[in-house]
PDB file of C-alpha atoms and ligand atoms in Angstrom:
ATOM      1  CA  UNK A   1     102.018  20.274 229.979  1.00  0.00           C
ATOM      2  CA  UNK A   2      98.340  20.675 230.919  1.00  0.00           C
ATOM      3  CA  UNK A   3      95.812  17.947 231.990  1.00  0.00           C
ATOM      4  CA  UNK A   4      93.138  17.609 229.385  1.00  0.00           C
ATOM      5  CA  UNK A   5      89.926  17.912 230.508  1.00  0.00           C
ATOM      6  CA  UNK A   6      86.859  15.598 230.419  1.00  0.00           C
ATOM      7  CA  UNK A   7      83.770  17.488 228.342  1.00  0.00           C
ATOM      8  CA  UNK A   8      80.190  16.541 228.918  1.00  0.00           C
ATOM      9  CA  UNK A   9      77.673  16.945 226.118  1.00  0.00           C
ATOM     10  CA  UNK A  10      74.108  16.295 225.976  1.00  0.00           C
ATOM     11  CA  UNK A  11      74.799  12.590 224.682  1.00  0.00           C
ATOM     12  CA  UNK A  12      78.210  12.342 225.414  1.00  0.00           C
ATOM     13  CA  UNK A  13      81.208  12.691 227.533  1.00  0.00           C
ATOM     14  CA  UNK A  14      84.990  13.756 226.284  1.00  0.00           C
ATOM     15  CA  UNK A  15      88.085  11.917 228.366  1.00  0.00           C
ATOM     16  CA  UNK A  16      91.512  12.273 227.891  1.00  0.00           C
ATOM     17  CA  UNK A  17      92.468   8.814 225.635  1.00  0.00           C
ATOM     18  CA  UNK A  18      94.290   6.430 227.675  1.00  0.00           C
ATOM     19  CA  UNK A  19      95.450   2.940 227.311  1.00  0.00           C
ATOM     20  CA  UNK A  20      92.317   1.532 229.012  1.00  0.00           C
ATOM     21  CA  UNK A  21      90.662   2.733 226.026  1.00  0.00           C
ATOM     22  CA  UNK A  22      92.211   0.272 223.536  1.00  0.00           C
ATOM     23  CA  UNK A  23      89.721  -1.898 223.439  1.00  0.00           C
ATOM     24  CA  UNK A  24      86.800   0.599 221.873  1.00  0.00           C
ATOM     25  CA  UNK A  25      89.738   2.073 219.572  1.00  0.00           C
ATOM     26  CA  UNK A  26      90.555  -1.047 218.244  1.00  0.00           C
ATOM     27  CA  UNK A  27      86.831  -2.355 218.040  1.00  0.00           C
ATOM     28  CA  UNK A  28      85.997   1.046 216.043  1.00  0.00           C
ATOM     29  CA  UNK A  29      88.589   2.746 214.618  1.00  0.00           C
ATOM     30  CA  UNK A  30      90.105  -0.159 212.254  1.00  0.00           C
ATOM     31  CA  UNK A  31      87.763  -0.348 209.955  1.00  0.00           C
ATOM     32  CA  UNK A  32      88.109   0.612 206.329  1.00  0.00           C
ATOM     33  CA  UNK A  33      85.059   2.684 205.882  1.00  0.00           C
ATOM     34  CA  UNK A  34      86.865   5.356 208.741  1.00  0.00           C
ATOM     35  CA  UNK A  35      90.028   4.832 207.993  1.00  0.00           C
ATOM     36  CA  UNK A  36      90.067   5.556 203.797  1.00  0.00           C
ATOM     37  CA  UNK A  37      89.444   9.034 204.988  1.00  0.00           C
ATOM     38  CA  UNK A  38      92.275   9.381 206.762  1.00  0.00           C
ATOM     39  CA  UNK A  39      95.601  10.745 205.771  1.00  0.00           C
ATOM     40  CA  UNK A  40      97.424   7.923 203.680  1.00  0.00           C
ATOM     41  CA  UNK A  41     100.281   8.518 206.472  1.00  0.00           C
ATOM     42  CA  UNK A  42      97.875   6.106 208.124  1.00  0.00           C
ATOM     43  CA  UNK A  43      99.140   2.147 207.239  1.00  0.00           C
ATOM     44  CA  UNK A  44      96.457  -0.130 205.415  1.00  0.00           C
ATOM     45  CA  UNK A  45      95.899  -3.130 205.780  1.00  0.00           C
ATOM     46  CA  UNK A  46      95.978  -1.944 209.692  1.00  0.00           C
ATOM     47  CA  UNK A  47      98.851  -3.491 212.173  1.00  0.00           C
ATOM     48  CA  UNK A  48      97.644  -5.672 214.582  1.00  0.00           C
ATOM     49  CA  UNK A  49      99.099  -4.014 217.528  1.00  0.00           C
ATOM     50  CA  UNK A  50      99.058  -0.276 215.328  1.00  0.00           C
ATOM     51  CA  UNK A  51      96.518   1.049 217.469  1.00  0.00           C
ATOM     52  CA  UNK A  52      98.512   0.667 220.915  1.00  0.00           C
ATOM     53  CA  UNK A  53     101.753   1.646 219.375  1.00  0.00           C
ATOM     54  CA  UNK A  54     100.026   4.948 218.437  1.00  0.00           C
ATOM     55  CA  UNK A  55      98.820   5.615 221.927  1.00  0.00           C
ATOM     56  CA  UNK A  56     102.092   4.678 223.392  1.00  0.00           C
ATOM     57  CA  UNK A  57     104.370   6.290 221.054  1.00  0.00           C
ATOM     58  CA  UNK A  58     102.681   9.311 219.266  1.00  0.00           C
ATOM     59  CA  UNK A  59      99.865  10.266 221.445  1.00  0.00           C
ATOM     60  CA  UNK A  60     100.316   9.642 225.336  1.00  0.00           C
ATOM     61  CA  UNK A  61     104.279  11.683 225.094  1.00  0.00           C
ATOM     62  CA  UNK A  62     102.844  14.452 223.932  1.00  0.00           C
ATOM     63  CA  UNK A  63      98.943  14.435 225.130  1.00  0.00           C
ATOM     64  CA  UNK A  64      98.622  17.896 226.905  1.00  0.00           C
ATOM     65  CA  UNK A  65     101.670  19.256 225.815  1.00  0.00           C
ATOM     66  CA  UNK A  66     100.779  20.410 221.887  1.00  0.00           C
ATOM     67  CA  UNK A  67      98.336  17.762 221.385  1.00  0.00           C
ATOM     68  CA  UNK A  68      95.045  17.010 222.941  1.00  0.00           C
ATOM     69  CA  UNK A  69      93.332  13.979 222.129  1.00  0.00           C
ATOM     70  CA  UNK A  70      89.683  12.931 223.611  1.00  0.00           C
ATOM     71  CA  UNK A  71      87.934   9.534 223.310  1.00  0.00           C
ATOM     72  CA  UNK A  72      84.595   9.897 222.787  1.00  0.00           C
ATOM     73  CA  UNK A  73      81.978   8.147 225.045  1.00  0.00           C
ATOM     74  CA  UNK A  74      78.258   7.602 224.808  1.00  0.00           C
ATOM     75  CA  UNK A  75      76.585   8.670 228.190  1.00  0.00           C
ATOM     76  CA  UNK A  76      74.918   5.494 227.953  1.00  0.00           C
ATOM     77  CA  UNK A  77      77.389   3.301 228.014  1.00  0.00           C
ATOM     78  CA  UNK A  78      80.630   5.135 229.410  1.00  0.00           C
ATOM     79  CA  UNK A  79      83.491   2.910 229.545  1.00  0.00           C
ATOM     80  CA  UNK A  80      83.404   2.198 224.987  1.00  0.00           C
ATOM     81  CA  UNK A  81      85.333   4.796 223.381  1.00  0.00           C
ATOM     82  CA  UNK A  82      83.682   5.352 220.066  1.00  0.00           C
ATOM     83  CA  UNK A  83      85.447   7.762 218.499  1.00  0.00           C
ATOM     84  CA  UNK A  84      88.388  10.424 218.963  1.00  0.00           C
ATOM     85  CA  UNK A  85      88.596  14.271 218.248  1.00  0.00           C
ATOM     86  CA  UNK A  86      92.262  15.081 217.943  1.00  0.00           C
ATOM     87  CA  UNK A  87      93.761  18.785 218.232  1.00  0.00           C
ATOM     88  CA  UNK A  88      97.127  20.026 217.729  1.00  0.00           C
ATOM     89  CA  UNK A  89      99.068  23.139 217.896  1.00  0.00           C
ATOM     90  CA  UNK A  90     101.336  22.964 214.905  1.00  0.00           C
ATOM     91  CA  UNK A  91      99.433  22.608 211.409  1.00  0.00           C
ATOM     92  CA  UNK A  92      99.631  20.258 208.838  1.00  0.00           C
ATOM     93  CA  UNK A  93      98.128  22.580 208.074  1.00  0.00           C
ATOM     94  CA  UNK A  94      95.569  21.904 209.923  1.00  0.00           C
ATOM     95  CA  UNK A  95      95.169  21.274 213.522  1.00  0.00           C
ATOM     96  CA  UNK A  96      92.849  18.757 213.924  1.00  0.00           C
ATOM     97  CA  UNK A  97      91.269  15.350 213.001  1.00  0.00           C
ATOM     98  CA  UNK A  98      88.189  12.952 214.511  1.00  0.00           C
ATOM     99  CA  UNK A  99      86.543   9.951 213.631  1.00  0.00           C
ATOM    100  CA  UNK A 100      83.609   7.925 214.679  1.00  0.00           C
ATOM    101  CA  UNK A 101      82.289   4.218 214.747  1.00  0.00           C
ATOM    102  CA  UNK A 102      80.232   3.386 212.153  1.00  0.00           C
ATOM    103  CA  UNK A 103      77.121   2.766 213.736  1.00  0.00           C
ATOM    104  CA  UNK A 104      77.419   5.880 215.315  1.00  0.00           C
ATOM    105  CA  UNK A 105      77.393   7.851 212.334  1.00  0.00           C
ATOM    106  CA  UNK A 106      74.680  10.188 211.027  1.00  0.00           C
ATOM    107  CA  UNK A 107      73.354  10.928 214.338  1.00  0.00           C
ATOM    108  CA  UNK A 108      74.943  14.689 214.431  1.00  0.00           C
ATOM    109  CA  UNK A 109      77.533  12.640 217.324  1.00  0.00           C
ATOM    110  CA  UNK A 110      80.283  14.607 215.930  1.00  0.00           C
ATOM    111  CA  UNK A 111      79.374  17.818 215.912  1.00  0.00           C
ATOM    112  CA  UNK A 112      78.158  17.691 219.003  1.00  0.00           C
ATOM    113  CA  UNK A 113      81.521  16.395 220.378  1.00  0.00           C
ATOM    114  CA  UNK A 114      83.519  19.136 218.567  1.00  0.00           C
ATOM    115  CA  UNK A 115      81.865  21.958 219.916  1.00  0.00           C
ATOM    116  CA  UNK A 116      83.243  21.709 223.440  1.00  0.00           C
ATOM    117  CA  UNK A 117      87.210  21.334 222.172  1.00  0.00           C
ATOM    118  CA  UNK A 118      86.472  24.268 219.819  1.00  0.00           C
ATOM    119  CA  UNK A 119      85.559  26.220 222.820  1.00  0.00           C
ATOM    120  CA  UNK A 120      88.551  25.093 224.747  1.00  0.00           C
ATOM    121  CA  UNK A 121      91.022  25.856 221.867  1.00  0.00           C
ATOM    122  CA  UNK A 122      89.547  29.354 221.502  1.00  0.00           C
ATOM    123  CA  UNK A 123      89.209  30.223 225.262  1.00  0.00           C
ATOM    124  CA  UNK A 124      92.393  27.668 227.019  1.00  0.00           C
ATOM    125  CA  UNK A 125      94.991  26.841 224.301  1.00  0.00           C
ATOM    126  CA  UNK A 126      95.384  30.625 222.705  1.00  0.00           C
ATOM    127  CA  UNK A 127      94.237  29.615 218.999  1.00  0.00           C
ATOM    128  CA  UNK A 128      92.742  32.672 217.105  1.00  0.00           C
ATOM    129  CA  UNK A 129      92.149  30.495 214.111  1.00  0.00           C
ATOM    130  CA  UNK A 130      91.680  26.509 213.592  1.00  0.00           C
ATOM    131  CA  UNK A 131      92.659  25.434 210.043  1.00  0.00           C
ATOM    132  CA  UNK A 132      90.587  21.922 209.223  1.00  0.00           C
ATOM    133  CA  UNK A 133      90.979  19.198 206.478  1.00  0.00           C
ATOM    134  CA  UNK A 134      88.881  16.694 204.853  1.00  0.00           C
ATOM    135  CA  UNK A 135      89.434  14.904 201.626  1.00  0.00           C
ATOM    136  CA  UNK A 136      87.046  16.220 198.976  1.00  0.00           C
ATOM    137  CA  UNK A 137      84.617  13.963 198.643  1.00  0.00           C
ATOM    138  CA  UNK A 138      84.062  13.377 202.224  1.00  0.00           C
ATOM    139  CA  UNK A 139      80.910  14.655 202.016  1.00  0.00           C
ATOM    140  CA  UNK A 140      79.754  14.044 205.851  1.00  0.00           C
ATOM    141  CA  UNK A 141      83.138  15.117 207.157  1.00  0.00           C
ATOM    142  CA  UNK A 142      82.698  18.708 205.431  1.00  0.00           C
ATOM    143  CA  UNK A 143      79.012  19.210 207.067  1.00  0.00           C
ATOM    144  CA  UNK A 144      80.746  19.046 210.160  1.00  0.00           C
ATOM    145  CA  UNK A 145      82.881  22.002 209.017  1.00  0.00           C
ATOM    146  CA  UNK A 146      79.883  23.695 207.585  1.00  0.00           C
ATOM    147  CA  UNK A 147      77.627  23.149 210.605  1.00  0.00           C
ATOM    148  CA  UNK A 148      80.046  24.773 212.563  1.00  0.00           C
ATOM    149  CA  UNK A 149      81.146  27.832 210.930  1.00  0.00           C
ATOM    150  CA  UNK A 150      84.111  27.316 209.345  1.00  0.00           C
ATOM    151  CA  UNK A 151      85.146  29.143 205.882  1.00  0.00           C
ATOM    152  CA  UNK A 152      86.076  26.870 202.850  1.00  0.00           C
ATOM    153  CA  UNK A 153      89.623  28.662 202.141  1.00  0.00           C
ATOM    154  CA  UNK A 154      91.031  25.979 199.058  1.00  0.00           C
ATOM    155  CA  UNK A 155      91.888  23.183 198.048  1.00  0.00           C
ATOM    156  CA  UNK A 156      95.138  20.921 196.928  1.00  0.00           C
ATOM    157  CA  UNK A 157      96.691  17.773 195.887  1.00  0.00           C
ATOM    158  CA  UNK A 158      96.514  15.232 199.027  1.00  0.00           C
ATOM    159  CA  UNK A 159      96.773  11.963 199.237  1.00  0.00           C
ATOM    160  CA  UNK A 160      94.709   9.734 201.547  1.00  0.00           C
ATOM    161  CA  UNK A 161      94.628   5.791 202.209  1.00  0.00           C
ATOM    162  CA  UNK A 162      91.803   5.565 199.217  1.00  0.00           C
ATOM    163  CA  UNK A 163      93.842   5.823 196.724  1.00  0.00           C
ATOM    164  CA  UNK A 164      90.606   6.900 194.500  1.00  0.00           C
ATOM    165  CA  UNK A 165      90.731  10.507 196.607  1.00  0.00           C
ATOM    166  CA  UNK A 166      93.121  13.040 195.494  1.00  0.00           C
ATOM    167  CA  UNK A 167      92.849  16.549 196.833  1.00  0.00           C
ATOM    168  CA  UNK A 168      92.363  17.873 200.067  1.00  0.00           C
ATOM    169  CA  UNK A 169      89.492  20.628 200.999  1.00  0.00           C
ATOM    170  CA  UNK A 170      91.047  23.365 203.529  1.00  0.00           C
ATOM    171  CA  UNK A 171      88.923  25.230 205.978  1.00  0.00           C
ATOM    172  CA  UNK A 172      89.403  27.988 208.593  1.00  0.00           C
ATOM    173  CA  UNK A 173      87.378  28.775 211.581  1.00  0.00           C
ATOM    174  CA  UNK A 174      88.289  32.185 213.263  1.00  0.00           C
ATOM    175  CA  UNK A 175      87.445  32.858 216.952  1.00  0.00           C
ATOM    176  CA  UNK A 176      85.687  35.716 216.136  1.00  0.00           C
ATOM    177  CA  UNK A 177      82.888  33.445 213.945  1.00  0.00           C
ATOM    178  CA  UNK A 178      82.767  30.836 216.451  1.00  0.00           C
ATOM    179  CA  UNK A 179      81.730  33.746 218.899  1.00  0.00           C
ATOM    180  CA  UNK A 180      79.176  34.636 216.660  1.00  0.00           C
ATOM    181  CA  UNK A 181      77.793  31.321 216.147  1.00  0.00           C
ATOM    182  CA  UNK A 182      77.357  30.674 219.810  1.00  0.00           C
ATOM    183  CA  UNK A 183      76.044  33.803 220.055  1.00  0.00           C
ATOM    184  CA  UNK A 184      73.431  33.632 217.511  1.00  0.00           C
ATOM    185  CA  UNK A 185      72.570  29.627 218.892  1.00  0.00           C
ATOM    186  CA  UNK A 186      72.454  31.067 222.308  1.00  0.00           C
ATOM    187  CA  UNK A 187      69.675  33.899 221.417  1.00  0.00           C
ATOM    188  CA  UNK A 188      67.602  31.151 219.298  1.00  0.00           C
ATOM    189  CA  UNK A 189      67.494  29.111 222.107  1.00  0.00           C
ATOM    190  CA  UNK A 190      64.622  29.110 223.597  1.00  0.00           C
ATOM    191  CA  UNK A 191      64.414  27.389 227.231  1.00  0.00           C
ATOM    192  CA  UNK A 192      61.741  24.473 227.622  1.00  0.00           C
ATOM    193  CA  UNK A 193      58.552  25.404 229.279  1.00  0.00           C
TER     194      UNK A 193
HETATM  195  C1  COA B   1      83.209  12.198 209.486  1.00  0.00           C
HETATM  196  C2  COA B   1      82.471  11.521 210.646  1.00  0.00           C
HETATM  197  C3  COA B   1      83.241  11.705 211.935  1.00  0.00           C
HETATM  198  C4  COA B   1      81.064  12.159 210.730  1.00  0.00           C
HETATM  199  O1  COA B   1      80.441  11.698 211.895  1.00  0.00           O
HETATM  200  P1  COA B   1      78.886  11.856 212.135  1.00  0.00           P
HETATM  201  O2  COA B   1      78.613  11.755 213.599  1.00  0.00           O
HETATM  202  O3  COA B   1      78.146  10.944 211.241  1.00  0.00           O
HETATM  203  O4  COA B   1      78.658  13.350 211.714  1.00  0.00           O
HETATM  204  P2  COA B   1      77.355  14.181 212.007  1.00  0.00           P
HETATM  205  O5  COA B   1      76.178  13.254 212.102  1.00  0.00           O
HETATM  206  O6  COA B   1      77.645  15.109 213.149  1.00  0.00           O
HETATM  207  O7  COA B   1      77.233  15.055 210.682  1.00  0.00           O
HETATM  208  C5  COA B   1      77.336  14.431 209.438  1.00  0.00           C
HETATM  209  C6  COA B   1      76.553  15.177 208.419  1.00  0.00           C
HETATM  210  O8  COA B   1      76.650  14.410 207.227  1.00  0.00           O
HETATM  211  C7  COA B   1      75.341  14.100 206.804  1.00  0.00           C
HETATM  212  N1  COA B   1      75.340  12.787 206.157  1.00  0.00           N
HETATM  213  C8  COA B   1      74.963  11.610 206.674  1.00  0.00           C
HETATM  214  N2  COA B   1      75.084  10.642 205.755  1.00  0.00           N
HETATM  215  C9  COA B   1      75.541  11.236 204.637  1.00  0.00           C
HETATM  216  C10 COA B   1      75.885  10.778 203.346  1.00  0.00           C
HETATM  217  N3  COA B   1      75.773   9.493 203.005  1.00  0.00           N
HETATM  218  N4  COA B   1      76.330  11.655 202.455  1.00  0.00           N
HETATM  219  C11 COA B   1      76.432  12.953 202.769  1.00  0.00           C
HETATM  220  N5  COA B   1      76.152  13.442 203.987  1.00  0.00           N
HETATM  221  C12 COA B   1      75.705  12.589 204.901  1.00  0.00           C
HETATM  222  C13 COA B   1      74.519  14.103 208.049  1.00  0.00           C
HETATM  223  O9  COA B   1      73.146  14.225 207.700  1.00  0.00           O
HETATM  224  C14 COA B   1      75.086  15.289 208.753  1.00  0.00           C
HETATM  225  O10 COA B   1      74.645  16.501 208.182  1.00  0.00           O
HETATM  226  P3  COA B   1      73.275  17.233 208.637  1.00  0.00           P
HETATM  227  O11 COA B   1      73.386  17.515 210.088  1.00  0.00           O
HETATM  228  O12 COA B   1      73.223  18.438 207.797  1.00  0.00           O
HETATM  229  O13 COA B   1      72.162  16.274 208.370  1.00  0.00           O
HETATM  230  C15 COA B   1      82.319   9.999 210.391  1.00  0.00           C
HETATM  231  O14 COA B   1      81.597   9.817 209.214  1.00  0.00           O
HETATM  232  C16 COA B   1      83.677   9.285 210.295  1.00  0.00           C
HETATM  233  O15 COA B   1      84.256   8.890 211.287  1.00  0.00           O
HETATM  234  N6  COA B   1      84.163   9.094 209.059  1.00  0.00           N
HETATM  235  C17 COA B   1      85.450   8.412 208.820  1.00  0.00           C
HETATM  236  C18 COA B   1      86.642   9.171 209.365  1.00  0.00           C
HETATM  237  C19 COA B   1      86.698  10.554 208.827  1.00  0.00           C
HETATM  238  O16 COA B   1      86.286  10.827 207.713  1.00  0.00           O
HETATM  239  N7  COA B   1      87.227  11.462 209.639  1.00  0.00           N
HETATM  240  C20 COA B   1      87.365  12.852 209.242  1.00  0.00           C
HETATM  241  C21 COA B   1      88.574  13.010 208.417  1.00  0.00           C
HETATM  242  S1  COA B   1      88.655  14.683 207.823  1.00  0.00           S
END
């Protein structure tokens, strides 16, 4: 077991989940529009008390261990988690989901919260490879894939709490392209004068 570190961003810090943070998860997260995405393992209509028994008996056991789950904060207002990004070892095939508040969306929030657990799954955890999912169709979910250099590798059947979505888009992001992407964003950069 490992402690999961706290990322900071330029809009936003990363903490280790905890109980304290059920009141943003609750406020956010259980809400049709994010959850129809999700895998259809994921009850709907949502339990009242579904939110804390999911902290308490799936993520908080094993947080550290072969899962790593960060709530996602706006600098601006610290204590509201807003969002999650979720990593684990063993895929599903893939090893990782996130969502975000709704009137956070659009605002490029996400990727810039992935980048930092990418980095720490390449360089602390050992991956060589992260293998993503989004349901097809999830149109802003798969930018987030694309703006960060992972590979479209297939799809298949899937089902998701929208019944209306059907298949599952798989990607793959190696080390080796991450590298290169930070690479390439670190020689564009060009410092403020
Ligand atoms: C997926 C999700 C986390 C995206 O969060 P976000 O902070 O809005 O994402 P970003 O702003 O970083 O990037 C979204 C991209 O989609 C684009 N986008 C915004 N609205 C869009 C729309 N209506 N249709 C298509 N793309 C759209 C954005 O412009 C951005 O791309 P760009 O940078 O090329 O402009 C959020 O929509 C969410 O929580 N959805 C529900 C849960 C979910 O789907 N989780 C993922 C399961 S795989």
């Amino acid at each position: 077991m490992t402690k999961v570190p706290s990322f900071e961003t330029a809009r936003l810090l990363l903490k280790p989940v905890t109980l304290g943070d059920l009141p943003g998860y609750q406020k956010y997260f259980v809400d049709y529009e994010v959850i129809r995405h999700l895998s259809d393992a994921v009850p709907w209509p949502y339990p009242d008390d579904g939110v804390r028994f999911f902290l308490e008996n799936v993520i908080l056991p094993v947080q550290g261990k072969d899962r790593w789950v960060w709530g996602i904060f706006m600098k601006t207002n610290p204590d509201e988690l807003i969002g999650c990004v979720d990593l684990w070892r063993e895929g599903r095939p893939e090893n990782r989901g996130f969502w975000l508040g709704r009137p956070f969306w659009g605002q490029g929030l996400i990727t810039e919260a992935v980048e930092p657990t990418i980095d720490y799954a390449f360089s602390h955890l050992g991956f060589e490879k992260l293998i993503f999912s989004n349901a097809l169709g999830n149109t802003r979910s798969r930018r987030v894939k694309e703006k960060t250099g992972a590979r479209l590798i297939g799809t298949r059947p899937a089902k998701f709490v929208d019944p209306g979505l059907s298949e599952a888009e798989t990607w793959e992001l190696q080390k080796e392209d991450w590298d290169r992407l930070k690479a390439d964003q670190n020689k564009n950069f060009k410092p403020p004068r």
